[in-house]
Coordinates of C-alpha atoms in Angstrom, one line a residue:
M1 CA 0.7 11.7 10.1
H2 CA -2.2 9.4 11.0
Q3 CA -1.3 6.9 8.3
T4 CA 2.4 6.9 9.5
A5 CA 1.3 6.3 13.1
S6 CA -1.0 3.5 11.9
N7 CA 1.8 1.9 9.9
L8 CA 4.2 2.1 12.9
F9 CA 1.5 0.6 15.2
I10 CA 1.1 -2.4 12.9
L11 CA 4.9 -2.8 12.7
L12 CA 5.2 -2.7 16.5
K13 CA 2.3 -5.1 16.9
N14 CA 3.9 -7.5 14.4
L15 CA 7.3 -7.3 16.2
L16 CA 5.6 -8.0 19.6
E17 CA 3.7 -11.0 18.2
W18 CA 6.8 -12.3 16.4
G19 CA 8.8 -12.1 19.6
Q20 CA 6.1 -13.8 21.7
M21 CA 5.8 -16.6 19.1
Q22 CA 9.6 -17.1 19.0
N23 CA 10.0 -17.3 22.7
G24 CA 7.0 -19.5 23.3
S25 CA 5.1 -17.0 25.4
M26 CA 2.1 -16.6 23.0
S27 CA -0.7 -18.9 24.0
F28 CA -2.3 -21.1 21.3
Q29 CA -6.0 -21.7 22.0
P30 CA -7.7 -23.0 18.9
K31 CA -11.4 -23.8 18.8
I32 CA -14.2 -23.8 16.2
S33 CA -14.9 -20.1 15.5
S34 CA -16.5 -18.0 12.8
L35 CA -14.0 -17.2 10.1
S36 CA -16.7 -15.3 8.2
D37 CA -17.2 -13.0 11.2
L38 CA -13.5 -12.4 11.5
I39 CA -13.3 -11.5 7.8
V40 CA -16.2 -8.9 8.2
K41 CA -14.4 -7.5 11.3
N42 CA -11.1 -7.0 9.5
V43 CA -12.7 -5.6 6.3
E44 CA -14.5 -3.1 8.6
T45 CA -11.3 -2.3 10.5
L46 CA -9.5 -1.4 7.3
K47 CA -12.4 0.4 5.6
E48 CA -11.1 3.9 6.4
R49 CA -7.8 3.1 4.8
S50 CA -9.3 1.4 1.7
D51 CA -11.7 4.4 1.3
Q52 CA -8.8 6.8 1.5
K53 CA -7.1 5.0 -1.3
G54 CA -10.3 4.4 -3.3
V55 CA -9.7 0.7 -3.1
I56 CA -12.8 -1.4 -3.2
V57 CA -12.8 -4.4 -0.9
I58 CA -15.2 -7.1 -1.9
N59 CA -16.0 -9.8 0.6
T60 CA -17.6 -12.7 -1.4
V61 CA -18.1 -14.8 1.7
S62 CA -21.9 -15.0 1.8
G63 CA -22.7 -17.5 4.5
P64 CA -21.3 -18.7 7.8
V65 CA -17.9 -20.3 7.6
D66 CA -16.3 -21.9 10.6
A67 CA -12.8 -23.0 11.1
Y68 CA -10.6 -24.5 13.9
M69 CA -8.5 -21.6 14.9
D70 CA -7.0 -19.4 17.5
E71 CA -8.9 -16.2 16.8
K72 CA -6.2 -13.9 17.9
M73 CA -3.6 -15.5 15.5
I74 CA -5.9 -15.7 12.5
N75 CA -7.1 -12.2 13.1
S76 CA -3.5 -11.1 12.8
V77 CA -3.1 -13.1 9.6
L78 CA -6.2 -11.5 8.1
L79 CA -5.3 -8.0 9.2
N80 CA -1.8 -8.4 7.7
L81 CA -2.9 -9.9 4.4
L82 CA -5.8 -7.4 3.9
S83 CA -3.7 -4.4 4.8
N84 CA -0.9 -5.5 2.4
A85 CA -3.5 -6.0 -0.4
I86 CA -4.7 -2.4 0.2
K87 CA -1.2 -1.1 0.6
F88 CA 0.0 -2.5 -2.7
T89 CA -3.1 -1.8 -4.8
H90 CA -3.3 1.4 -6.8
R91 CA -6.1 3.9 -6.3
S92 CA -9.4 2.7 -7.6
G93 CA -8.2 -0.9 -7.5
T94 CA -9.9 -3.9 -6.1
V95 CA -9.3 -6.5 -3.3
I96 CA -11.4 -9.6 -3.3
V97 CA -11.8 -11.9 -0.3
K98 CA -12.9 -15.5 -0.8
V99 CA -13.2 -18.7 1.1
N100 CA -13.6 -22.1 -0.5
K101 CA -14.0 -25.5 1.1
T102 CA -11.3 -27.5 -0.7
R103 CA -11.7 -30.8 1.0
E104 CA -14.1 -32.1 3.6
E105 CA -12.1 -30.8 6.5
V106 CA -10.1 -27.9 5.0
V107 CA -11.1 -24.3 4.0
E108 CA -8.9 -22.2 1.7
M109 CA -8.9 -18.4 2.2
S110 CA -7.8 -16.1 -0.6
I111 CA -7.2 -12.4 -0.8
T112 CA -6.7 -11.1 -4.4
D113 CA -5.6 -7.6 -5.3
T114 CA -5.2 -5.7 -8.5
G115 CA -2.0 -4.2 -7.3
V116 CA 1.6 -3.9 -8.3
G117 CA 2.3 -7.7 -8.1
I118 CA 5.5 -9.3 -7.1
S119 CA 8.3 -10.6 -9.3
E120 CA 9.1 -14.3 -9.3
S121 CA 12.5 -13.7 -7.6
E122 CA 10.8 -11.8 -4.8
V123 CA 8.0 -14.3 -4.4
E124 CA 10.7 -16.9 -3.6
K125 CA 12.0 -14.7 -0.7
L126 CA 8.6 -13.7 0.8
F127 CA 8.2 -16.3 3.6
K128 CA 11.9 -16.8 4.5
V129 CA 13.6 -15.4 7.5
G130 CA 16.7 -13.3 6.7
E131 CA 15.5 -12.3 3.2
K132 CA 14.9 -8.6 2.6
T133 CA 11.5 -8.2 1.1
G134 CA 10.2 -4.9 2.2
M135 CA 9.1 -2.4 -0.4
K136 CA 6.9 0.7 -0.4
G137 CA 3.2 0.6 -1.1
T138 CA 1.5 2.5 -3.9
D139 CA 1.2 5.6 -1.6
G140 CA 4.7 5.3 -0.2
E141 CA 3.5 3.1 2.8
L142 CA 6.3 1.3 4.6
S143 CA 6.6 -2.4 4.5
T144 CA 9.2 -4.7 6.1
G145 CA 8.0 -8.2 5.2
L146 CA 7.8 -9.1 8.9
G147 CA 4.0 -9.4 8.7
L148 CA 4.2 -12.2 6.1
L149 CA 6.7 -14.1 8.3
L150 CA 4.3 -13.8 11.2
C151 CA 1.4 -15.0 8.9
K152 CA 3.5 -18.0 7.9
E153 CA 4.3 -18.9 11.6
F154 CA 0.6 -18.5 12.6
V155 CA -0.9 -20.5 9.7
E156 CA 1.7 -23.3 10.1
K157 CA 1.0 -23.4 13.8
H158 CA -2.6 -24.3 12.8
G159 CA -1.4 -27.1 10.5
G160 CA -2.2 -25.0 7.4
Q161 CA -0.2 -23.7 4.5
I162 CA 0.3 -20.2 3.1
W163 CA 1.4 -19.3 -0.4
V164 CA 1.1 -16.6 -3.1
E165 CA 0.5 -16.4 -6.8
S166 CA 1.5 -13.1 -8.4
Q167 CA 2.3 -11.3 -11.6
E168 CA 4.0 -8.0 -11.8
N169 CA 1.8 -5.0 -12.7
I170 CA -1.3 -7.3 -12.5
G171 CA -1.7 -8.2 -8.8
S172 CA -1.3 -11.0 -6.2
T173 CA -3.4 -13.6 -4.5
F174 CA -2.4 -14.8 -1.1
Y175 CA -3.8 -18.1 0.0
F176 CA -3.9 -19.9 3.3
T177 CA -5.7 -23.0 4.6
L178 CA -7.3 -23.9 7.9
Q179 CA -8.9 -27.1 9.3
V180 CA -12.7 -27.0 9.7

């Protein structure tokens, strides 16, 4: 029951944020902030769920990493991507969080899982409004695909990009970029 309530809470939060973004009532206040601290916070927030599934989350970000971001929006992106990685990873699987500086003023964040993966035809639908992409997680967790649409909106609002590389039955890596 606790997990069902948590899933419902995340769905309602996503719907509220999506609605605020669409009608322009969500404020956008970017500033230089600690991306590494935000990662630690989100890994800790999801620790109970990852422990329940026996999924090991490895944060490879060893030093301070700052980015130009609206913390509330990027927190939502991280929470969605990390919770999806845990949701679609089998018990005893692994989720790896990385940040790389790709160019002088850009950081690239990646979240890799050893989960169920996504077919090529489904990958093409992931970030498109009106496409049905929801599927159940490895423990039957609900998924609507709305969180990924929200992630796309928030990352693009920051001038970044978001994409995925995936292979069925092997896993997925979700990437997004932010300015430094």
